[in-house]
CSV table of C-alpha atoms in Angstrom, one decimal:
chain,number,residue,atom,x,y,z
A,1,UNK,CA,107.6,101.3,107.6
A,2,UNK,CA,108.2,102.6,111.0
A,3,UNK,CA,111.5,102.5,112.9
A,4,UNK,CA,109.9,102.3,116.3
A,5,UNK,CA,107.3,99.6,115.9
A,6,UNK,CA,107.5,98.0,119.3
A,7,UNK,CA,105.1,95.3,120.4
A,8,UNK,CA,103.7,97.9,122.8
A,9,UNK,CA,103.0,100.3,120.1
A,10,UNK,CA,101.6,97.7,117.7
A,11,UNK,CA,102.8,99.7,114.7
A,12,UNK,CA,103.5,98.5,111.3
A,13,UNK,CA,104.2,100.6,108.2
A,14,UNK,CA,105.5,99.5,104.9
A,15,UNK,CA,108.3,98.9,104.4
A,16,UNK,CA,110.5,100.9,106.9
A,17,UNK,CA,110.4,99.5,110.4
A,18,UNK,CA,112.5,98.2,113.2
A,19,UNK,CA,110.6,95.6,115.1
A,20,UNK,CA,111.4,95.6,118.8
A,21,UNK,CA,109.9,93.0,121.0
A,22,UNK,CA,109.0,92.7,124.6
A,23,UNK,CA,108.7,89.6,126.7
A,24,UNK,CA,105.3,87.9,126.8
A,25,UNK,CA,104.8,84.9,129.0
A,26,UNK,CA,102.8,81.8,128.3
A,27,UNK,CA,103.2,78.3,127.1
A,28,UNK,CA,103.0,77.2,123.5
A,29,UNK,CA,101.6,74.0,122.2
A,30,UNK,CA,101.9,72.3,118.8
A,31,UNK,CA,102.0,74.9,116.0
A,32,UNK,CA,100.4,73.8,112.7
A,33,UNK,CA,99.8,75.7,109.6
A,34,UNK,CA,96.1,75.6,109.0
A,35,UNK,CA,96.4,74.0,105.6
A,36,UNK,CA,98.8,71.4,106.9
A,37,UNK,CA,101.7,72.6,104.8
A,38,UNK,CA,104.3,73.1,107.5
A,39,UNK,CA,104.5,71.5,111.0
A,40,UNK,CA,106.6,73.0,113.7
A,41,UNK,CA,107.0,71.2,117.0
A,42,UNK,CA,107.2,73.8,119.8
A,43,UNK,CA,108.5,73.2,123.3
A,44,UNK,CA,105.6,73.3,125.8
A,45,UNK,CA,107.7,74.9,128.4
A,46,UNK,CA,109.4,77.5,126.1
A,47,UNK,CA,111.2,80.5,127.4
A,48,UNK,CA,109.1,83.5,128.1
A,49,UNK,CA,108.7,86.1,125.4
A,50,UNK,CA,108.9,86.8,121.7
A,51,UNK,CA,112.6,87.8,121.8
A,52,UNK,CA,115.1,85.9,119.7
A,53,UNK,CA,118.7,85.6,120.7
A,54,UNK,CA,121.0,87.5,118.3
A,55,UNK,CA,124.4,86.2,117.4
A,56,UNK,CA,126.8,87.8,115.0
A,57,UNK,CA,124.2,90.3,113.9
A,58,UNK,CA,124.7,94.0,114.0
A,59,UNK,CA,121.2,95.1,114.8
A,60,UNK,CA,119.6,96.8,117.8
A,61,UNK,CA,118.8,94.4,120.6
A,62,UNK,CA,115.5,92.5,120.3
A,63,UNK,CA,115.0,93.3,116.6
A,64,UNK,CA,113.2,90.7,114.6
A,65,UNK,CA,116.1,89.4,112.5
A,66,UNK,CA,116.2,89.2,108.7
A,67,UNK,CA,113.1,91.5,108.1
A,68,UNK,CA,115.2,94.5,107.2
A,69,UNK,CA,117.1,92.3,104.8
A,70,UNK,CA,113.9,91.2,103.1
A,71,UNK,CA,112.9,94.9,102.8
A,72,UNK,CA,116.2,95.7,101.2
A,73,UNK,CA,115.8,92.9,98.7
A,74,UNK,CA,112.3,94.0,97.9
A,75,UNK,CA,113.0,97.7,97.4
A,76,UNK,CA,116.1,96.8,95.3
A,77,UNK,CA,114.0,94.5,93.1
A,78,UNK,CA,111.4,97.3,92.5
A,79,UNK,CA,114.1,99.8,91.8
A,80,UNK,CA,116.0,97.6,89.3
A,81,UNK,CA,112.8,96.7,87.5
A,82,UNK,CA,111.8,100.4,87.2
A,83,UNK,CA,115.4,101.2,86.0
A,84,UNK,CA,114.8,98.9,83.1
A,85,UNK,CA,118.0,96.9,83.8
A,86,UNK,CA,116.3,93.8,82.6
A,87,UNK,CA,112.7,92.7,81.9
A,88,UNK,CA,113.5,89.5,83.8
A,89,UNK,CA,113.7,91.3,87.2
A,90,UNK,CA,110.5,90.6,89.1
A,91,UNK,CA,109.6,94.0,90.5
A,92,UNK,CA,106.1,92.8,91.3
A,93,UNK,CA,107.5,90.1,93.5
A,94,UNK,CA,109.2,92.8,95.6
A,95,UNK,CA,105.8,94.4,96.3
A,96,UNK,CA,104.3,91.0,97.2
A,97,UNK,CA,107.2,90.4,99.7
A,98,UNK,CA,106.4,93.8,101.2
A,99,UNK,CA,102.8,92.8,101.6
A,100,UNK,CA,103.6,89.5,103.2
A,101,UNK,CA,106.1,91.0,105.6
A,102,UNK,CA,103.7,93.7,106.6
A,103,UNK,CA,100.9,91.2,107.4
A,104,UNK,CA,103.3,89.0,109.4
A,105,UNK,CA,104.7,91.9,111.4
A,106,UNK,CA,101.4,93.7,112.3
A,107,UNK,CA,99.8,90.5,113.4
A,108,UNK,CA,102.7,89.6,115.7
A,109,UNK,CA,102.7,93.1,117.2
A,110,UNK,CA,98.9,93.1,117.7
A,111,UNK,CA,98.7,89.7,119.3
A,112,UNK,CA,101.6,90.6,121.7
A,113,UNK,CA,99.8,93.9,122.6
A,114,UNK,CA,96.6,92.0,123.3
A,115,UNK,CA,98.4,89.6,125.6
A,116,UNK,CA,100.5,92.2,127.3
A,117,UNK,CA,97.9,94.9,127.8
A,118,UNK,CA,94.6,93.0,127.5
A,119,UNK,CA,93.3,95.2,124.7
A,120,UNK,CA,94.1,96.8,121.3
A,121,UNK,CA,94.0,100.6,121.2
A,122,UNK,CA,92.5,101.0,117.8
A,123,UNK,CA,92.4,104.8,117.7
A,124,UNK,CA,95.9,105.1,119.0
A,125,UNK,CA,97.0,102.6,116.3
A,126,UNK,CA,95.5,104.8,113.6
A,127,UNK,CA,97.1,107.9,115.1
A,128,UNK,CA,100.5,106.3,115.1
A,129,UNK,CA,100.2,105.2,111.5
A,130,UNK,CA,99.2,108.7,110.4
A,131,UNK,CA,102.2,110.3,112.2
A,132,UNK,CA,104.5,107.7,110.6
A,133,UNK,CA,103.1,107.5,107.1
A,134,UNK,CA,101.9,111.0,106.4
A,135,UNK,CA,105.1,113.1,106.8
A,136,UNK,CA,107.4,111.3,104.3
A,137,UNK,CA,104.4,110.9,101.9
A,138,UNK,CA,103.5,114.6,102.0
A,139,UNK,CA,107.1,115.7,101.5
A,140,UNK,CA,107.4,113.3,98.6
A,141,UNK,CA,104.2,114.7,97.0
A,142,UNK,CA,105.4,118.3,97.5
A,143,UNK,CA,108.6,117.4,95.6
A,144,UNK,CA,106.8,115.6,92.9
A,145,UNK,CA,104.1,118.3,92.3
A,146,UNK,CA,106.8,121.0,92.5
A,147,UNK,CA,108.9,119.3,89.8
A,148,UNK,CA,105.8,118.9,87.7
A,149,UNK,CA,104.8,122.5,88.1
A,150,UNK,CA,108.3,123.6,87.1
A,151,UNK,CA,108.3,121.4,84.0
A,152,UNK,CA,111.1,119.1,85.2
A,153,UNK,CA,108.8,116.1,85.7
A,154,UNK,CA,106.2,114.7,83.3
A,155,UNK,CA,102.6,114.4,84.2
A,156,UNK,CA,99.8,116.7,85.2
A,157,UNK,CA,98.5,118.3,88.4
A,158,UNK,CA,94.9,117.6,89.1
A,159,UNK,CA,92.8,117.9,92.2
A,160,UNK,CA,91.3,114.5,91.7
A,161,UNK,CA,94.7,112.8,91.5
A,162,UNK,CA,96.2,114.6,94.5
A,163,UNK,CA,93.1,113.8,96.6
A,164,UNK,CA,93.2,110.1,95.7
A,165,UNK,CA,96.9,109.9,96.7
A,166,UNK,CA,96.5,111.7,100.0
A,167,UNK,CA,93.4,109.7,101.0
A,168,UNK,CA,95.0,106.4,100.0
A,169,UNK,CA,92.6,105.9,97.0
A,170,UNK,CA,95.5,105.9,94.5
A,171,UNK,CA,95.0,102.3,93.4
A,172,UNK,CA,91.3,102.6,92.5
A,173,UNK,CA,91.8,106.0,91.0
A,174,UNK,CA,94.4,104.5,88.7
A,175,UNK,CA,92.4,101.4,87.9
A,176,UNK,CA,89.1,103.1,87.2
A,177,UNK,CA,89.8,106.8,86.3
A,178,UNK,CA,93.4,107.2,85.1
A,179,UNK,CA,94.8,103.9,83.9
A,180,UNK,CA,97.7,105.6,82.1
A,181,UNK,CA,98.7,107.8,85.1
A,182,UNK,CA,98.4,110.9,82.9
A,183,UNK,CA,96.6,113.0,85.5
A,184,UNK,CA,99.3,112.7,88.2
A,185,UNK,CA,103.0,113.5,88.4
A,186,UNK,CA,105.2,110.8,86.8
A,187,UNK,CA,106.6,108.4,89.4
A,188,UNK,CA,103.7,108.7,91.9
A,189,UNK,CA,101.7,105.9,90.4
A,190,UNK,CA,103.5,103.4,92.8
A,191,UNK,CA,101.4,104.8,95.6
A,192,UNK,CA,98.8,102.2,94.8
A,193,UNK,CA,100.6,99.7,97.0
A,194,UNK,CA,100.3,102.0,100.0
A,195,UNK,CA,96.6,102.2,99.4
A,196,UNK,CA,96.2,98.4,99.4
A,197,UNK,CA,97.9,98.2,102.8
A,198,UNK,CA,95.9,101.0,104.3
A,199,UNK,CA,92.6,99.6,103.1
A,200,UNK,CA,93.6,96.4,104.9
A,201,UNK,CA,94.6,98.1,108.1
A,202,UNK,CA,91.4,100.1,108.3
A,203,UNK,CA,89.5,96.8,108.9
A,204,UNK,CA,92.1,94.5,110.3
A,205,UNK,CA,92.4,96.0,113.9
A,206,UNK,CA,88.6,96.1,114.1
A,207,UNK,CA,88.3,92.4,113.1
A,208,UNK,CA,91.0,91.4,115.5
A,209,UNK,CA,89.4,93.3,118.4
A,210,UNK,CA,86.1,91.7,117.6
A,211,UNK,CA,87.6,88.2,117.6
A,212,UNK,CA,89.8,88.7,120.7
A,213,UNK,CA,87.0,90.3,122.7
A,214,UNK,CA,84.9,87.2,122.1
A,215,UNK,CA,87.8,85.0,123.2
A,216,UNK,CA,88.2,83.4,119.8
A,217,UNK,CA,91.0,81.0,119.3
A,218,UNK,CA,93.7,81.5,116.7
A,219,UNK,CA,92.5,78.5,114.8
A,220,UNK,CA,89.1,80.2,114.4
A,221,UNK,CA,90.6,83.5,113.2
A,222,UNK,CA,92.9,81.6,110.9
A,223,UNK,CA,90.0,79.7,109.3
A,224,UNK,CA,88.3,83.0,108.6
A,225,UNK,CA,91.5,84.3,107.0
A,226,UNK,CA,92.0,81.2,104.9
A,227,UNK,CA,88.4,81.4,103.6
A,228,UNK,CA,89.0,85.0,102.7
A,229,UNK,CA,92.1,84.1,100.7
A,230,UNK,CA,90.1,81.5,98.8
A,231,UNK,CA,87.3,84.0,98.1
A,232,UNK,CA,89.8,86.5,96.8
A,233,UNK,CA,91.4,83.9,94.5
A,234,UNK,CA,88.0,83.0,93.2
A,235,UNK,CA,87.2,86.6,92.7
A,236,UNK,CA,90.3,87.1,90.6
A,237,UNK,CA,89.5,84.0,88.5
A,238,UNK,CA,86.0,85.5,87.9
A,239,UNK,CA,87.4,88.9,86.9
A,240,UNK,CA,89.9,87.4,84.4
A,241,UNK,CA,87.0,85.7,82.6
A,242,UNK,CA,85.3,89.1,82.1
A,243,UNK,CA,85.6,90.6,78.6
A,244,UNK,CA,86.5,94.0,80.0
A,245,UNK,CA,89.3,92.7,82.2
A,246,UNK,CA,92.7,94.4,82.2
A,247,UNK,CA,95.9,93.5,84.1
A,248,UNK,CA,95.9,96.4,86.6
A,249,UNK,CA,92.4,95.4,87.8
A,250,UNK,CA,93.9,92.3,89.5
A,251,UNK,CA,97.4,93.7,90.2
A,252,UNK,CA,96.5,97.0,91.9
A,253,UNK,CA,93.0,96.7,93.4
A,254,UNK,CA,92.7,96.1,97.2
A,255,UNK,CA,89.9,93.5,96.7
A,256,UNK,CA,92.3,91.4,94.6
A,257,UNK,CA,95.6,91.8,96.4
A,258,UNK,CA,94.8,91.9,100.1
A,259,UNK,CA,95.3,88.1,100.3
A,260,UNK,CA,99.1,88.7,99.9
A,261,UNK,CA,99.0,90.5,103.3
A,262,UNK,CA,96.7,87.9,104.9
A,263,UNK,CA,99.3,85.1,104.1
A,264,UNK,CA,101.7,87.0,106.4
A,265,UNK,CA,99.0,87.2,109.1
A,266,UNK,CA,98.5,83.5,108.9
A,267,UNK,CA,102.2,82.8,109.4
A,268,UNK,CA,102.3,85.0,112.4
A,269,UNK,CA,99.4,83.2,114.0
A,270,UNK,CA,100.3,79.6,113.2
A,271,UNK,CA,104.0,79.2,112.6
A,272,UNK,CA,105.6,82.3,114.1
A,273,UNK,CA,109.4,81.6,114.3
A,274,UNK,CA,109.6,84.0,117.3
A,275,UNK,CA,107.6,81.4,119.3
A,276,UNK,CA,109.4,78.3,118.1
A,277,UNK,CA,112.5,76.7,119.7
A,278,UNK,CA,115.6,76.2,117.6
A,279,UNK,CA,117.2,72.8,118.4
A,280,UNK,CA,120.5,73.6,116.8
A,281,UNK,CA,122.2,76.3,114.7
A,282,UNK,CA,122.2,74.1,111.6
A,283,UNK,CA,119.1,73.3,109.6
A,284,UNK,CA,118.0,69.7,109.3
A,285,UNK,CA,117.5,67.9,106.0
A,286,UNK,CA,113.7,68.3,106.3
A,287,UNK,CA,114.1,72.0,107.0
A,288,UNK,CA,116.3,72.5,104.0
A,289,UNK,CA,113.8,70.5,101.9
A,290,UNK,CA,110.9,72.8,103.0
A,291,UNK,CA,113.0,75.9,102.4
A,292,UNK,CA,114.0,74.7,98.9
A,293,UNK,CA,110.4,73.9,98.1
A,294,UNK,CA,109.5,77.5,98.9
A,295,UNK,CA,112.2,78.7,96.6
A,296,UNK,CA,111.0,76.4,93.8
A,297,UNK,CA,107.4,77.5,94.1
A,298,UNK,CA,108.6,81.1,94.0
A,299,UNK,CA,110.6,80.5,90.9
A,300,UNK,CA,107.7,78.6,89.3
A,301,UNK,CA,105.4,81.6,89.9
A,302,UNK,CA,107.9,83.7,87.9
A,303,UNK,CA,108.8,81.3,85.2
A,304,UNK,CA,105.3,80.2,84.2
A,305,UNK,CA,104.0,83.0,82.0
A,306,UNK,CA,100.5,81.9,81.3
A,307,UNK,CA,98.4,85.2,81.4
A,308,UNK,CA,95.5,83.7,83.3
A,309,UNK,CA,97.9,82.1,85.9
A,310,UNK,CA,99.8,85.3,86.4
A,311,UNK,CA,96.6,87.3,87.2
A,312,UNK,CA,95.1,84.6,89.4
A,313,UNK,CA,97.1,81.8,91.1
A,314,UNK,CA,100.4,83.6,90.9
A,315,UNK,CA,99.8,85.7,94.0
A,316,UNK,CA,98.4,82.8,96.0
A,317,UNK,CA,101.4,80.6,95.1
A,318,UNK,CA,103.9,83.3,96.0
A,319,UNK,CA,102.1,83.9,99.4
A,320,UNK,CA,102.4,80.1,100.2
A,321,UNK,CA,106.0,80.0,99.0
A,322,UNK,CA,107.0,82.8,101.3
A,323,UNK,CA,106.0,80.8,104.4
A,324,UNK,CA,109.1,78.6,104.7
A,325,UNK,CA,111.4,81.3,103.3
A,326,UNK,CA,110.5,83.8,106.0
A,327,UNK,CA,110.2,81.2,108.7
A,328,UNK,CA,113.7,79.7,108.4
A,329,UNK,CA,115.3,83.1,107.6
A,330,UNK,CA,114.1,84.4,110.9
A,331,UNK,CA,114.6,81.3,113.0
A,332,UNK,CA,118.1,80.6,111.6
A,333,UNK,CA,119.1,84.2,111.0
A,334,UNK,CA,122.7,83.5,111.8
A,335,UNK,CA,123.0,80.6,109.3
A,336,UNK,CA,125.5,81.3,106.5
A,337,UNK,CA,122.8,81.6,103.9
A,338,UNK,CA,120.6,84.0,105.9
A,339,UNK,CA,123.4,86.0,107.5
A,340,UNK,CA,123.6,88.4,104.5
A,341,UNK,CA,120.0,89.6,105.4
A,342,UNK,CA,121.4,91.0,108.6
A,343,UNK,CA,124.5,92.8,107.4
A,344,UNK,CA,125.0,96.5,108.1
A,345,UNK,CA,124.0,97.6,104.6
A,346,UNK,CA,121.0,95.3,104.4
A,347,UNK,CA,119.7,96.7,107.7
A,348,UNK,CA,120.4,100.3,106.6
A,349,UNK,CA,118.6,100.0,103.3
A,350,UNK,CA,115.8,98.1,104.9
A,351,UNK,CA,115.4,100.8,107.5
A,352,UNK,CA,115.3,103.5,104.7
A,353,UNK,CA,113.1,101.4,102.4
A,354,UNK,CA,109.8,103.3,102.8
A,355,UNK,CA,111.3,106.6,101.9
A,356,UNK,CA,113.4,105.0,99.1
A,357,UNK,CA,110.3,103.4,97.7
A,358,UNK,CA,108.4,106.7,97.8
A,359,UNK,CA,111.0,108.8,96.0
A,360,UNK,CA,112.9,106.5,93.6
A,361,UNK,CA,110.4,106.4,90.7
A,362,UNK,CA,110.1,110.2,90.8
A,363,UNK,CA,113.8,110.5,90.5
A,364,UNK,CA,113.8,108.0,87.7
A,365,UNK,CA,111.1,109.9,85.8
A,366,UNK,CA,113.0,113.1,86.1
A,367,UNK,CA,116.2,111.5,84.8
A,368,UNK,CA,114.4,110.0,81.9
A,369,UNK,CA,113.1,113.4,80.9
A,370,UNK,CA,116.1,115.7,81.7
A,371,UNK,CA,119.2,113.5,81.5
A,372,UNK,CA,118.9,111.2,78.5
A,373,UNK,CA,122.6,110.5,78.5
A,374,UNK,CA,122.2,108.8,81.9
A,375,UNK,CA,118.8,107.2,81.1
A,376,UNK,CA,120.2,105.5,78.1
A,377,UNK,CA,122.4,103.3,80.3
A,378,UNK,CA,120.3,101.3,82.8
A,379,UNK,CA,123.5,100.3,84.7
A,380,UNK,CA,124.3,103.9,85.2
A,381,UNK,CA,120.9,105.2,86.1
A,382,UNK,CA,120.3,102.6,88.8
A,383,UNK,CA,123.3,103.6,91.1
A,384,UNK,CA,122.5,107.3,90.6
A,385,UNK,CA,118.9,106.8,91.6
A,386,UNK,CA,119.9,104.6,94.5
A,387,UNK,CA,122.4,107.1,95.9
A,388,UNK,CA,119.9,110.0,95.7
A,389,UNK,CA,117.1,107.9,97.2
A,390,UNK,CA,119.3,106.9,100.1
A,391,UNK,CA,120.2,110.5,100.7
A,392,UNK,CA,116.6,111.5,100.7
A,393,UNK,CA,115.7,108.7,103.1
A,394,UNK,CA,118.6,109.5,105.4
A,395,UNK,CA,117.3,113.1,105.6
A,396,UNK,CA,113.8,112.0,106.5
A,397,UNK,CA,115.2,109.7,109.1
A,398,UNK,CA,117.4,112.3,110.7
A,399,UNK,CA,115.4,115.5,110.5
A,400,UNK,CA,111.7,114.6,110.1
A,401,UNK,CA,110.9,111.3,111.7
A,402,UNK,CA,112.4,112.1,115.2
A,403,UNK,CA,109.8,114.8,115.8
A,404,UNK,CA,106.9,112.7,114.8
A,405,UNK,CA,108.3,109.7,116.7
A,406,UNK,CA,107.7,111.7,119.9
A,407,UNK,CA,104.1,112.3,118.8
A,408,UNK,CA,103.7,108.6,118.2
A,409,UNK,CA,104.9,107.7,121.7
A,410,UNK,CA,102.0,109.8,123.1
A,411,UNK,CA,99.6,107.3,121.6
A,412,UNK,CA,101.1,104.1,122.9
A,413,UNK,CA,99.0,102.0,125.3
A,414,UNK,CA,100.8,101.4,128.5
A,415,UNK,CA,97.9,100.5,130.8
A,416,UNK,CA,96.0,97.2,130.9
A,417,UNK,CA,92.4,97.5,129.9
A,418,UNK,CA,89.8,97.2,132.6
A,419,UNK,CA,87.8,95.0,130.3
A,420,UNK,CA,90.1,92.2,129.1
A,421,UNK,CA,89.6,90.8,125.7
A,422,UNK,CA,89.6,87.2,126.9
A,423,UNK,CA,92.1,84.4,127.6
A,424,UNK,CA,95.6,84.2,126.2
A,425,UNK,CA,94.7,83.7,122.5
A,426,UNK,CA,98.4,83.6,121.5
A,427,UNK,CA,98.4,80.0,122.6
A,428,UNK,CA,97.7,77.6,119.8
A,429,UNK,CA,96.5,74.1,120.5
A,430,UNK,CA,96.7,71.2,118.2
A,431,UNK,CA,93.4,69.6,117.1
A,432,UNK,CA,94.1,66.5,119.0
A,433,UNK,CA,94.9,68.0,122.4
A,434,UNK,CA,94.1,71.4,123.9
A,435,UNK,CA,96.9,72.5,126.1
A,436,UNK,CA,95.0,75.0,128.1
A,437,UNK,CA,91.3,74.7,129.2
A,438,UNK,CA,91.3,78.5,129.2
A,439,UNK,CA,90.9,78.3,125.4
A,440,UNK,CA,87.6,76.5,125.8
A,441,UNK,CA,84.3,77.8,127.1
A,442,UNK,CA,84.4,75.4,130.1
A,443,UNK,CA,88.0,76.4,130.9
A,444,UNK,CA,87.2,80.0,130.7
A,445,UNK,CA,84.3,79.5,133.2
A,446,UNK,CA,86.6,77.6,135.6
A,447,UNK,CA,89.1,80.5,135.5
A,448,UNK,CA,86.3,83.0,136.2
A,449,UNK,CA,85.0,80.9,139.1
A,450,UNK,CA,88.5,80.5,140.5
A,451,UNK,CA,89.1,84.2,140.2
A,452,UNK,CA,86.0,85.0,142.3
A,453,UNK,CA,87.0,82.3,144.8
A,454,UNK,CA,90.4,83.7,145.3
A,455,UNK,CA,88.9,87.2,145.7
A,456,UNK,CA,86.6,85.9,148.5
A,457,UNK,CA,89.6,84.1,150.1
A,458,UNK,CA,91.8,87.2,150.2
A,459,UNK,CA,88.9,89.3,151.6
A,460,UNK,CA,88.3,86.7,154.3
A,461,UNK,CA,92.0,86.8,155.2
A,462,UNK,CA,92.0,90.5,155.5
A,463,UNK,CA,88.8,90.7,157.6
A,464,UNK,CA,90.1,88.0,160.1
A,465,UNK,CA,93.5,89.7,160.4
A,466,UNK,CA,92.0,93.0,161.2
A,467,UNK,CA,89.7,91.5,163.8
A,468,UNK,CA,92.6,89.5,165.5
A,469,UNK,CA,95.1,92.4,165.5
A,470,UNK,CA,92.5,94.7,167.1
A,471,UNK,CA,92.7,92.7,170.3
A,472,UNK,CA,96.4,93.8,170.7
A,473,UNK,CA,97.8,90.5,172.0
A,474,UNK,CA,100.7,89.3,169.7
A,475,UNK,CA,100.8,85.8,171.0
A,476,UNK,CA,97.1,85.4,170.7
A,477,UNK,CA,97.2,86.8,167.2
A,478,UNK,CA,99.9,84.3,166.0
A,479,UNK,CA,98.0,81.4,167.6
A,480,UNK,CA,94.7,82.3,165.9
A,481,UNK,CA,96.4,82.8,162.6
A,482,UNK,CA,97.9,79.4,162.7
A,483,UNK,CA,94.7,77.8,163.8
A,484,UNK,CA,92.7,79.5,161.1
A,485,UNK,CA,95.3,78.5,158.5
A,486,UNK,CA,95.1,74.9,159.6
A,487,UNK,CA,91.3,75.1,159.4
A,488,UNK,CA,91.4,76.4,155.9
A,489,UNK,CA,93.8,73.7,154.8
A,490,UNK,CA,91.7,71.0,156.2
A,491,UNK,CA,88.5,72.4,154.7
């Protein structure tokens, strides 16, 4: 959700964010999805960095392509579903796309920061998120509670509801204490999704730091994440069998929805399109087949209406289906089918999507209560809400965010840590062949011994040069340097 989430800042906020990248060197071996679903052959001598060449795309330089387009699609799906245009519009899918995108982006930024700086500044990460998330959220809550107090917005004002929303406990407050959202202003119930993401990001940087400090390979981290997704799916299945189960328990709770974010993390680690070469501008038959399979799985998750499936396997199937869709939309961003994700309007709506998401349901609720002549026509209420929401988001972007952007820059890490986290974990090796010995314990030991040997060599050079130059004879100095060099080469 941030518009300055550079790889150096390691920032990710839902859903407003422009992702700038910086060059990161290193070789890349074979990339495999841990479950074996998608294989991407990467060039071992790829060009340095995460940057993607941009052609025919009106976006700031070094922006990850297509992501703002996905944000635009997601927020429009949510708005159309809330506007009651049609019961067939999958508003819940829009939220799932937000989750997947957020996980993919934050992992990409975090791994790049680790490689570039040697550490992950956790406290700075949290500070940047507060400065990015809190201002639009607080302004939105002031508007909502003000309208409720004046009688223009349904709902009630309670200390418990306000506290839960400010402290990102809105999802569990709704699930366990206020299932009907009667104790909060109308339209603020959607803050449950922000709570899910924030709960994930409380623990995610800590886990990544722990893994990276112990020089864990991406495959190890990925296995842990895959096991977590299986556990969460099993937990949903168990909850559905409970007599006291209700739909929001699986739909809004963090312990049942975090896997939608983790799927995006897995894509970043194993098949990140920013680290994959593109042989041509056009997609091959196999690539089109994989992309089409992703679309088919996504449609299947929407068409199949079995209640148990919808509260259990649906979220897992959607997470898997988004892998090829996101991958090819980013890698082939200038292809005809994906070019619309990078148009001026898609980028603008995607940039504003966080603020639009926050305010749109409040505006809808106010219209439903105070303007029934507009609310009676869903095709009229949607454009009205969209225009007002974009205006609100533009005001936030122009008058509020620039000040807090300066504060966020103060918490960016620009110096390399004196205690590195370990070898370059952004390299992924295939199971059959490890490209770099630095990813193994033996390789890491060799690197450490080589480092100490080089340090002793440079110290020896410096000591000998000082001793020779102290004699003051230039010819004698040159002769002894050459003799010592030959001696070192022979030895």
